mmCIF file of C-alpha atoms in Angstrom:
data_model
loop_
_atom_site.group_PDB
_atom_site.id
_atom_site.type_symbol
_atom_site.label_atom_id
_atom_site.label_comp_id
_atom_site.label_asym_id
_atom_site.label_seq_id
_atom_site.Cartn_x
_atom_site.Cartn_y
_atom_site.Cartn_z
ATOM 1 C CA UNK A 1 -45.550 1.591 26.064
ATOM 2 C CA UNK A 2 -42.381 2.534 24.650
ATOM 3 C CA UNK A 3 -40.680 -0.690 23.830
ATOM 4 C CA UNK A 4 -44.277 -1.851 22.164
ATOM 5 C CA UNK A 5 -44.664 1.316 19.816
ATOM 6 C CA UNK A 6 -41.393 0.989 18.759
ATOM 7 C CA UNK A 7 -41.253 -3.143 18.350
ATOM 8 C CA UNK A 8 -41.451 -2.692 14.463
ATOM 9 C CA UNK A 9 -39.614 -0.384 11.833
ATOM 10 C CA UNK A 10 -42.893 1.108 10.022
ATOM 11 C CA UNK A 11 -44.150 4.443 8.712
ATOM 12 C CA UNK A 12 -45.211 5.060 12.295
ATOM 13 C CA UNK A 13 -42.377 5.279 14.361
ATOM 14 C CA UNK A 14 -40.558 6.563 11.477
ATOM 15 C CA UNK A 15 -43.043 9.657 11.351
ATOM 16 C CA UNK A 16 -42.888 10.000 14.862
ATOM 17 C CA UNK A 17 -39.039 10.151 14.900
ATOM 18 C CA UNK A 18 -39.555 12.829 11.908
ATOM 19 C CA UNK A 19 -41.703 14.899 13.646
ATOM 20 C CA UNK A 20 -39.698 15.080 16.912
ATOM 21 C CA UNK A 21 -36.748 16.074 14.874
ATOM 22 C CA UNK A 22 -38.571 18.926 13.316
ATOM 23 C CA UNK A 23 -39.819 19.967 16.367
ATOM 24 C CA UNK A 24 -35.864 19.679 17.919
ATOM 25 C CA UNK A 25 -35.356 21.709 14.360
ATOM 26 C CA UNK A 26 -37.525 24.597 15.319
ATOM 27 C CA UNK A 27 -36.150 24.726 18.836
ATOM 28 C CA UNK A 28 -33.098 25.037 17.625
ATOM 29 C CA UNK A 29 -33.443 27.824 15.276
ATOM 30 C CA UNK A 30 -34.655 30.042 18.584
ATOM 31 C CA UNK A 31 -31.166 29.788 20.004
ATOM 32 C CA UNK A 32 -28.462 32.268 19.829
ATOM 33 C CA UNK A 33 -27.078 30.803 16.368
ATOM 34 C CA UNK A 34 -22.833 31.388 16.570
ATOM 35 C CA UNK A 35 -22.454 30.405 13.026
ATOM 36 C CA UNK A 36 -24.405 30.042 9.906
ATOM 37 C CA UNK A 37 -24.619 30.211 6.402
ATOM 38 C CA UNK A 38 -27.977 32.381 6.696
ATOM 39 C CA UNK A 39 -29.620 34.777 8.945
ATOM 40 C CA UNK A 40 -32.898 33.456 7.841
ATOM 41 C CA UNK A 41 -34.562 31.371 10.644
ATOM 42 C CA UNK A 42 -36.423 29.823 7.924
ATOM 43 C CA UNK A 43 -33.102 28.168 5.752
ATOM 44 C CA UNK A 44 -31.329 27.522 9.342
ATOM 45 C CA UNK A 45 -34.312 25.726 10.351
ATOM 46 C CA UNK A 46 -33.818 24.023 7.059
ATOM 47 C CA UNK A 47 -30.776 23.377 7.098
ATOM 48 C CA UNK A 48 -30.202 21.574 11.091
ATOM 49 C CA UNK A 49 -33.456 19.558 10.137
ATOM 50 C CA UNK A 50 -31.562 18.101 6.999
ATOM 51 C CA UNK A 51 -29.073 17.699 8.815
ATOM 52 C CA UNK A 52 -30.903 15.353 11.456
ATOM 53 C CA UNK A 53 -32.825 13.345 8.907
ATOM 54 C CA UNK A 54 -29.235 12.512 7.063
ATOM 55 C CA UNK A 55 -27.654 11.550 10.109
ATOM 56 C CA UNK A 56 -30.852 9.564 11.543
ATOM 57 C CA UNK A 57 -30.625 7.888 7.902
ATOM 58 C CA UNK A 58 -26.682 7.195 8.617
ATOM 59 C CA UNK A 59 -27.810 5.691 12.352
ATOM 60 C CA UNK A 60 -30.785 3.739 10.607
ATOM 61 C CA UNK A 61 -28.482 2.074 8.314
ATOM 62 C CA UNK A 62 -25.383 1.245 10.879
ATOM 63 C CA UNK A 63 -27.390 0.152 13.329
ATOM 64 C CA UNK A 64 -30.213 -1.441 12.154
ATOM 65 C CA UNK A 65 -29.102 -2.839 8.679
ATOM 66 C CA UNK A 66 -25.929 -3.731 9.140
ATOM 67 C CA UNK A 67 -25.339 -4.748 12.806
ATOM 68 C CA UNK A 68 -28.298 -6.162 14.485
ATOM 69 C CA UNK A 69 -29.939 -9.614 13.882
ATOM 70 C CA UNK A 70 -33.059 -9.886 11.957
ATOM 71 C CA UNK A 71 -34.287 -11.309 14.678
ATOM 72 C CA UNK A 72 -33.343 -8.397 17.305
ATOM 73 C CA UNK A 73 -34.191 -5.153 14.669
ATOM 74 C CA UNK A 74 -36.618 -2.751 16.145
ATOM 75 C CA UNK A 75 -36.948 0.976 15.736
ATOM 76 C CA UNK A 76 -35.585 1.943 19.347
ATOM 77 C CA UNK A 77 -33.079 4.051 17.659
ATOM 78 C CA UNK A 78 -35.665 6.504 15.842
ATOM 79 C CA UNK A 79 -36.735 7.315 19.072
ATOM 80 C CA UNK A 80 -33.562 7.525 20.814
ATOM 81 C CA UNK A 81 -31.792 9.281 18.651
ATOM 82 C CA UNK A 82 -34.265 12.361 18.624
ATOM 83 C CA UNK A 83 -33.321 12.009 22.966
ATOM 84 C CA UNK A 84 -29.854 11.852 22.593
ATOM 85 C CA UNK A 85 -30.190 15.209 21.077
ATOM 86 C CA UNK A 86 -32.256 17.061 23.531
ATOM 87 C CA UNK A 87 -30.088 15.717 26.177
ATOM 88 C CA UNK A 88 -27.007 18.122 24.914
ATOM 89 C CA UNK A 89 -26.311 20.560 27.320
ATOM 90 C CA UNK A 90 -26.365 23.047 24.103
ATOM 91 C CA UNK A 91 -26.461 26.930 24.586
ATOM 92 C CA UNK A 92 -26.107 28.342 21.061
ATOM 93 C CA UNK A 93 -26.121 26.859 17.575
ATOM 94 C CA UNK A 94 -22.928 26.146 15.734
ATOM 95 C CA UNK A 95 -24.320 24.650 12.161
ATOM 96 C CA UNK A 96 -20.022 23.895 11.776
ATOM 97 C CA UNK A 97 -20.855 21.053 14.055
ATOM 98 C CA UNK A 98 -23.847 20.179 13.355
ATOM 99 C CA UNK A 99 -23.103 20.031 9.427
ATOM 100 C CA UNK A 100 -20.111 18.311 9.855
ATOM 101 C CA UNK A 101 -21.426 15.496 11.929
ATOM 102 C CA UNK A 102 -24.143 14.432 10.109
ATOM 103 C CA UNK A 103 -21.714 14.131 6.748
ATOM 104 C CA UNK A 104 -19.479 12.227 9.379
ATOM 105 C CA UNK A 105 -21.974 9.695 9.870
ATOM 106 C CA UNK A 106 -23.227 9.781 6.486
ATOM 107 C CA UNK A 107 -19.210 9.369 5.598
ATOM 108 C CA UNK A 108 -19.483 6.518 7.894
ATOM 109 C CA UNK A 109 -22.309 4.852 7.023
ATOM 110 C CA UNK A 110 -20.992 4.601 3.197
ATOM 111 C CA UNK A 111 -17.661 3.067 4.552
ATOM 112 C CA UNK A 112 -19.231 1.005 6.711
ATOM 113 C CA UNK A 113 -21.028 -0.497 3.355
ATOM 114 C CA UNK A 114 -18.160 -1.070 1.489
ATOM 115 C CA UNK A 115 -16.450 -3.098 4.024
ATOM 116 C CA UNK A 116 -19.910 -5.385 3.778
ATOM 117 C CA UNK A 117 -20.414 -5.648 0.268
ATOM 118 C CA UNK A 118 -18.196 -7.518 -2.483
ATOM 119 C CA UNK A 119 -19.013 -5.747 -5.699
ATOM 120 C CA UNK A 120 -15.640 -4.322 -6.519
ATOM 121 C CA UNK A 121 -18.016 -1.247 -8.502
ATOM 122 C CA UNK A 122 -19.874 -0.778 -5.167
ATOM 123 C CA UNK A 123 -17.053 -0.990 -3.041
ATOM 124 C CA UNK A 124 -15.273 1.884 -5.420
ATOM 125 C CA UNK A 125 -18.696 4.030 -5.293
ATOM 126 C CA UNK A 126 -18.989 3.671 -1.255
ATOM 127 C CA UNK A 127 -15.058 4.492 -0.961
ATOM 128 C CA UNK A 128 -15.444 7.485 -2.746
ATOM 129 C CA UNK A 129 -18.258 8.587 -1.240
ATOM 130 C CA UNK A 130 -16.468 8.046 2.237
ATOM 131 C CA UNK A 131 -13.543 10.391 0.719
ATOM 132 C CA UNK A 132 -16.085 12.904 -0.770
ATOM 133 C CA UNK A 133 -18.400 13.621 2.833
ATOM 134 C CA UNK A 134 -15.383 13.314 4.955
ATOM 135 C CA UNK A 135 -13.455 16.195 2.923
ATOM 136 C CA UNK A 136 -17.010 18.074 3.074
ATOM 137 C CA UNK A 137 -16.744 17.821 6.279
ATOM 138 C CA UNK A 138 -12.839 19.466 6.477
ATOM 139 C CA UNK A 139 -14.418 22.551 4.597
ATOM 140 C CA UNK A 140 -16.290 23.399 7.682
ATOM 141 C CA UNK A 141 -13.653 22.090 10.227
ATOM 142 C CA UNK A 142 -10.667 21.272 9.348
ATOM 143 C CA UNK A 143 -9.479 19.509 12.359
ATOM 144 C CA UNK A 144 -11.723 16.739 10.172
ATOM 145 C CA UNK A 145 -8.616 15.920 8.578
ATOM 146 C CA UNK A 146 -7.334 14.142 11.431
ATOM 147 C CA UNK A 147 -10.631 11.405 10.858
ATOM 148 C CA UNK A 148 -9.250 9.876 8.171
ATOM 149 C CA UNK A 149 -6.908 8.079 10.282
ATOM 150 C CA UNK A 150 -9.769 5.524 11.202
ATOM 151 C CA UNK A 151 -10.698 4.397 7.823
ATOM 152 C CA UNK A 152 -7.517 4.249 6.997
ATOM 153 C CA UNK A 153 -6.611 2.095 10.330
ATOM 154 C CA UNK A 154 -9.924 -0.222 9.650
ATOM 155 C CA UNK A 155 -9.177 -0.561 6.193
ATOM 156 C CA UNK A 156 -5.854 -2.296 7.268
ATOM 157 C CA UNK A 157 -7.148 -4.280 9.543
ATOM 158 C CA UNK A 158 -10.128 -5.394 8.251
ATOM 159 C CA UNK A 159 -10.911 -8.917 6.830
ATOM 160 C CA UNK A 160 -11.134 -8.008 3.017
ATOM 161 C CA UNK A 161 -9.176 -8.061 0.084
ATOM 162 C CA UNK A 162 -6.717 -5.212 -0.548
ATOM 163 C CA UNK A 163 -6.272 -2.944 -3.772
ATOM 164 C CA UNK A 164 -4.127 -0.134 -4.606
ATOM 165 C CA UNK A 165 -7.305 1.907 -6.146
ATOM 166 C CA UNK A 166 -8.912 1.644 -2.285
ATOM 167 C CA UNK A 167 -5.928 3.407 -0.415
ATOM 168 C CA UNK A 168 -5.453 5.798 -3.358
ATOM 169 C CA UNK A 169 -9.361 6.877 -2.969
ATOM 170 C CA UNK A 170 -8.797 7.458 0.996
ATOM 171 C CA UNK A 171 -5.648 9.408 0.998
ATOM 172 C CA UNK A 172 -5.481 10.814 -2.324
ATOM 173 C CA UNK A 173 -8.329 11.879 -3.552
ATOM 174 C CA UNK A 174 -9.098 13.727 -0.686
ATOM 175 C CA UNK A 175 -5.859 15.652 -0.433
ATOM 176 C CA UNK A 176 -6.140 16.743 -3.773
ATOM 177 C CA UNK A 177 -9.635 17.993 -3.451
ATOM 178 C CA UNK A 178 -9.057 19.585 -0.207
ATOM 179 C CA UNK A 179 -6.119 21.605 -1.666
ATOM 180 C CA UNK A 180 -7.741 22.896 -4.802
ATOM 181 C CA UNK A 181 -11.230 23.721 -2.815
ATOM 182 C CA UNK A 182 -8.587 25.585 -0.526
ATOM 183 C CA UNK A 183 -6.561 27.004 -3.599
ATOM 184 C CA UNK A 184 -9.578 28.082 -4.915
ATOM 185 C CA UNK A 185 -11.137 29.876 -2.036
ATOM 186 C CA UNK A 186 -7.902 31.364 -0.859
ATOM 187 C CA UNK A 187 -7.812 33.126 -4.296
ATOM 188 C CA UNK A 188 -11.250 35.387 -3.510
ATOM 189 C CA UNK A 189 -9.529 35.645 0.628
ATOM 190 C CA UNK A 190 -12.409 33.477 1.787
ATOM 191 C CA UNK A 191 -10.879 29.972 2.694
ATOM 192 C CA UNK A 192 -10.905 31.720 6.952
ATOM 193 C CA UNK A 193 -14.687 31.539 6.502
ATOM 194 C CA UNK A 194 -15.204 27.965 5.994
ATOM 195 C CA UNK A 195 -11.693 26.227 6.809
ATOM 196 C CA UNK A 196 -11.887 27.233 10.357
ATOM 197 C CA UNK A 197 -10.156 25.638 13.047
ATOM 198 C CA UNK A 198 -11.612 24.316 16.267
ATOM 199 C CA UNK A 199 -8.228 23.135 18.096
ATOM 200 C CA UNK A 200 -5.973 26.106 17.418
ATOM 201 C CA UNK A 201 -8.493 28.812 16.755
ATOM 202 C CA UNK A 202 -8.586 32.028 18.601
ATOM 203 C CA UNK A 203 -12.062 31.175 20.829
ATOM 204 C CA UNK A 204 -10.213 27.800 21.745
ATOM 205 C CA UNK A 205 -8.517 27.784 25.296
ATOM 206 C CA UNK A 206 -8.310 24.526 27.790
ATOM 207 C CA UNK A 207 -9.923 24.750 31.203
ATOM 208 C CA UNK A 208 -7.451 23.628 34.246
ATOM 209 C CA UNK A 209 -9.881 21.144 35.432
ATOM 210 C CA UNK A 210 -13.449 20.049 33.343
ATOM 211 C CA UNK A 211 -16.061 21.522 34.015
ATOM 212 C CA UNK A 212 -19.884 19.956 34.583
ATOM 213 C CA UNK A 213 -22.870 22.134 35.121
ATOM 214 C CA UNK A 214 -26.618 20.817 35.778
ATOM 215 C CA UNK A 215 -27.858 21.007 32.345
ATOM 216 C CA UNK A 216 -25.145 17.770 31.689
ATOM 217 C CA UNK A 217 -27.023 15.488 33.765
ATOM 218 C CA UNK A 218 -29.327 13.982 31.247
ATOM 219 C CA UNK A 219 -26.142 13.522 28.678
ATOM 220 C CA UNK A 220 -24.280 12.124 31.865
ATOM 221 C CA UNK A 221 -27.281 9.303 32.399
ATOM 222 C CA UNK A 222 -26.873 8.299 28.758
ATOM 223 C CA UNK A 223 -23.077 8.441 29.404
ATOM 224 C CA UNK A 224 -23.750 5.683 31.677
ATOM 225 C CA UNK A 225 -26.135 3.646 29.231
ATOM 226 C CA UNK A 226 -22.953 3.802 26.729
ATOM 227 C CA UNK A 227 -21.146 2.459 29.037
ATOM 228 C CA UNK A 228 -22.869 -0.468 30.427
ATOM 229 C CA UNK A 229 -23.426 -1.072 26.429
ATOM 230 C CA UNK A 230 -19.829 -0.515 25.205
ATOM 231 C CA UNK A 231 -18.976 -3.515 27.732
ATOM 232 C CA UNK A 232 -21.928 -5.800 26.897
ATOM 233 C CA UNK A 233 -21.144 -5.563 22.947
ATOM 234 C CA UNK A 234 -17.182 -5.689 23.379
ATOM 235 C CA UNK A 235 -17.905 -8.919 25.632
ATOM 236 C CA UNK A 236 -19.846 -10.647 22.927
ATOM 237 C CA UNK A 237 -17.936 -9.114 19.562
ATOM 238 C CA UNK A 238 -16.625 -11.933 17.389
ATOM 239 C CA UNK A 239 -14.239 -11.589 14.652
ATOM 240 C CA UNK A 240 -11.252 -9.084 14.602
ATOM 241 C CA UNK A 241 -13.070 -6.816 12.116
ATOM 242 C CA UNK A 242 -16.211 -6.442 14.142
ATOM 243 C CA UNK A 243 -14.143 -5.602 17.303
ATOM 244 C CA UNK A 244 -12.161 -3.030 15.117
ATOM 245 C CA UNK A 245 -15.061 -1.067 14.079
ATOM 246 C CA UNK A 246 -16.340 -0.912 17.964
ATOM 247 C CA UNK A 247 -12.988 0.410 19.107
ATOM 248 C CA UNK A 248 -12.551 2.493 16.421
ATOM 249 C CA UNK A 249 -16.009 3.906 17.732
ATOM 250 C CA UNK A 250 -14.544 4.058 21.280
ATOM 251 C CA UNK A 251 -12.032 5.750 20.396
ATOM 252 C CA UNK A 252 -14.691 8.275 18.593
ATOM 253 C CA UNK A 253 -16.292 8.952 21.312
ATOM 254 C CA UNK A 254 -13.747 9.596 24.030
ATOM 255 C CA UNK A 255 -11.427 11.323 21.908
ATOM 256 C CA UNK A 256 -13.556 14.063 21.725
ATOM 257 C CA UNK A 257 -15.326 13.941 25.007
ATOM 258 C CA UNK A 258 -12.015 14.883 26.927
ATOM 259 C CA UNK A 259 -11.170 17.750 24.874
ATOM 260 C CA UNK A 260 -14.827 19.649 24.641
ATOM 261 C CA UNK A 261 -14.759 18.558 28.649
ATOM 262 C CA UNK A 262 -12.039 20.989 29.134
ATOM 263 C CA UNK A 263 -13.202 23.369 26.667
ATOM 264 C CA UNK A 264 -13.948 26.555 28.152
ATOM 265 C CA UNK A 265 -16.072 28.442 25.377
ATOM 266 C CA UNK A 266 -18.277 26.011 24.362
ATOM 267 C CA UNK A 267 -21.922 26.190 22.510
ATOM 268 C CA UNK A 268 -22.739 22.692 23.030
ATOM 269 C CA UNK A 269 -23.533 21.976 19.272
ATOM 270 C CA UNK A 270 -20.101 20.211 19.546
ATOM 271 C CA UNK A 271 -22.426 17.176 21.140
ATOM 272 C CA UNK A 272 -23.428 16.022 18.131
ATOM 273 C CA UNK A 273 -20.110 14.355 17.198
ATOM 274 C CA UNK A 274 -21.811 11.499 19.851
ATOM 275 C CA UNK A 275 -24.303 11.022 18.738
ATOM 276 C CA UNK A 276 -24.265 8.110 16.204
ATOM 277 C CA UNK A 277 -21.909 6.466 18.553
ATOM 278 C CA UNK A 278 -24.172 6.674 21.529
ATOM 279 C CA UNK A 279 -27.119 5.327 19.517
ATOM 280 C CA UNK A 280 -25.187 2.995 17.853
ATOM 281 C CA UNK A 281 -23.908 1.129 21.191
ATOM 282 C CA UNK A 282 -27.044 1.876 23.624
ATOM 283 C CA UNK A 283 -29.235 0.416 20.617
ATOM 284 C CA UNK A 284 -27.468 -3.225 21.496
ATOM 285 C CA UNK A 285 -28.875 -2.847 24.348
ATOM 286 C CA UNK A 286 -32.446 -3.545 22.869
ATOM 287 C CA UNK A 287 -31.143 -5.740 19.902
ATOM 288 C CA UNK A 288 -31.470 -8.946 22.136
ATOM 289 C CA UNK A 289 -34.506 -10.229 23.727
ATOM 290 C CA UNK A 290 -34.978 -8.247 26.968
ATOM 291 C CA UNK A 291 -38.179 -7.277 29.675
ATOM 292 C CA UNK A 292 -40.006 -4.462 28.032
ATOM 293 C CA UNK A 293 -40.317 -3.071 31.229
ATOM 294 C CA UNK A 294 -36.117 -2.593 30.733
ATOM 295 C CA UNK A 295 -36.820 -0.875 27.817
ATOM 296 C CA UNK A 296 -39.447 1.284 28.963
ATOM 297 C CA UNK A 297 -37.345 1.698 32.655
ATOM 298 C CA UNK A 298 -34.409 3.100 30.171
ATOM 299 C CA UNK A 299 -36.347 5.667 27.926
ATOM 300 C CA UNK A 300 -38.461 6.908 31.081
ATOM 301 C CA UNK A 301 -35.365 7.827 33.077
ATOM 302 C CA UNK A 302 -34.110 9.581 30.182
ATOM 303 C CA UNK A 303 -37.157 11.392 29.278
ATOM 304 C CA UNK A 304 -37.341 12.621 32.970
ATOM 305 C CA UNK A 305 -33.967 13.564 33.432
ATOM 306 C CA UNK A 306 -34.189 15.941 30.041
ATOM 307 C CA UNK A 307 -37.786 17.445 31.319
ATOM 308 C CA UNK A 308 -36.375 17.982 34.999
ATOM 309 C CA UNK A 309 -32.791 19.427 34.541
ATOM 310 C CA UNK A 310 -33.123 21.148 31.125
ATOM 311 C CA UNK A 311 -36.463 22.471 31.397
ATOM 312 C CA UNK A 312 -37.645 22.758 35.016
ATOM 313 C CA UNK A 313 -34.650 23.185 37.292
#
C-alpha cells in the first residue's frame, strides 16, 4: 500500500507530502508558540510551513538526487519525512529551531552540490550559498557558529581540487557578515533578540541523568530504524569522501541528541535538527530492492506508534 503509492517521484506523492505538511503546519500553530517573529497564527502558520517545504526540498535533493541509484529512487522520503516530524515529542513551538534547521539543510544541500559538480562558477555560487544560510542560521542561534566546522572538515578531506577562493568563502565571508549584521543590530540594542544562545543562555541547565517520557517512543522506534540504517550504509560506503559525508552526518545527529537528552527545559522544536539526517539514512533503507511488505511493515509501525503514544495514551 505504502511502498506501491510511493514507488515513483510524481505530482502525487509530492502533493500528498505537501498536504501532510500543511496539515503538521496548522497543528503546529495551535501550540503554545515560545518564540516568534509574529503573534499572528496566520504568518506563524506561514512561516513553519515554509519552513517544511524548504527543508523537504533540501531532503529531496540529498537524498534522492544525489545519493541513491537511478535504479533505487522512490519517493519514500516525502512521506517519511512528514512522520519523522509528528514523531517529535514537541510541547511548544520554538520557530529559532525550526528556522534554523531548515536553512541548515538548505545550507547543506547547496554544499553538498558543490562537492558534486565541476563548474568552478557553480562551485563558487553553491559555496557561497553554504556561507550565506549557515550565517542565517547564527542570527537565530548562534551556537550555529560551531557548524561550520563540518564543511570546513569535509572540504579537507574530500576528493576535489583545492582553491584559496573556497576556504576564504567558508571562513571569511561569514565572519565578516556575522560581525557587521551583529554591529549593526547591537547599534539599535537589538542583537539579544535574534543572536540568542541555546548552550549558555539563561533557560539552559543540564539534567543529572536524561530524561525519556512516553511521548518519545515513536522518535525512539525511528531511533532504531537510524540505526540499523547508519550500519547498513557505513558497511557498503565506498570512497573516503562518501564515508566522510556519512560520519560527518553521524556526528550531526548524536552531537545534538546527548545534549537536548539532558536538557531540562525543553520545547521539543529542538527535534528538527534530525530530521534530514534521519531521512537521509532510513531512506537507504528503501533505495535497494527490498519486500514491499518491509516497507509497508516499517511505515505501519511508525504510523501506530505516533497514533498510540502521542494521541491516545
Amino acid at each position: 500500500m505504502i511502498a506501491k503509492t510511493f514507488e515513483k517521484f510524481n505530482y502525487i506523492t509530492v502533493i500528498i507530502s505537501v498536504l501532510l505538511l500543511l496539515g503538521i503546519s496548522i497543528y503546529y500553530s495551535t501550540l503554545e508558540i515560545k518564540w516568534s517573529f509574529f503573534e499572528s497564527q496566520i504568518l506563524n502558520v506561514l512561516i513553519i510551513f515554509t519552513s517544511f517545504l524548504l527543508t523537504s526540498y533540501s531532503i529531496d535533493t540529498v537524498t534522492r538526487q544525489l545519493t541513491i541509484e537511478r535504479s533505487g529512487r522512490n519517493a519514500l522520503h516525502l512521506i517519511l519525512y512528514p512522520l519523522v516530524i509528528l514523531s517529535y515529542p514537541i510541547e511548544s513551538v520554538d520557530l529559532r529551531f525550526i528556522i534554523s534547521s531548515a536553512l541548515i539543510f538548505s545550507a547543506w544541500r547547496n554544499y553538498r552540490i558543490f562537492l558534486e559538480t565541476n563548474r568552478d562558477d557553480q562551485r563558487i555560487k553553491r559555496l557561497l550559498d553554504t556561507s550565506l544560510l549557515l550565517s542565517l542560521s547564527v542570527f537565530l542561534i548562534l551556537d550555529n557558529i560551531l557548524l561550520f566546522i563540518i564543511p570546513v572538515l569535509v572540504y579537507f578531506r574530500a576528493n576535489i581540487k583545492k582553491d584559496v577562493k573556497h576556504v576564504i568563502l567558508l571562513t571569511i565571508t561569514p565572519l565578516v557578515f556575522i560581525s557587521s549584521v551583529y554591529i549593526f543590530l547591537e547599534f539599535f540594542s537589538q542583537e539579544s533578540y535574534l543572536f540568542s544562545s541555546f548552550l549558555i543562555g539563561d533557560d539552559f541547565t543540564f539534567l543529572s541523568k536524561p530524561f525519556f517520557s512516553q511521548a518519545q517512543l515513536p522518535f525512539a522506534l525511528l531511533c532504531c530504524y537510524y540505526l540499523i540504517a547508519v550500519i547498513a550504509k557505513i558497511s557498503r560506503s565506498s570512497g573516503l569522501q562518501r564515508r566522510s559525508l556519512d560520519l560527518a552526518g553521524i556526528l550531526f545527529f548524536f552531537t545534538p541528541f546527548i545534549i537536548i537528552s539532558f536538557q531540562e527545559n525543553r520545547s521539543g522544536s529542538e527535534y528538527h535538527y534530525f530530521s534530514l539526517i534521519l531521512v537521509y539514512f532510513i531512506a537507504q533503507i528503501f533505495s535497494k530492492k527490498i519486500n514491499s511488505s518491509i516497507v509497508n511493515f516499517i511505515f505501519i509501525s511508525i504510523i501506530a506508534s505516533i497514533i498510540i503514544f502521542k494521541f491516545l495514551v
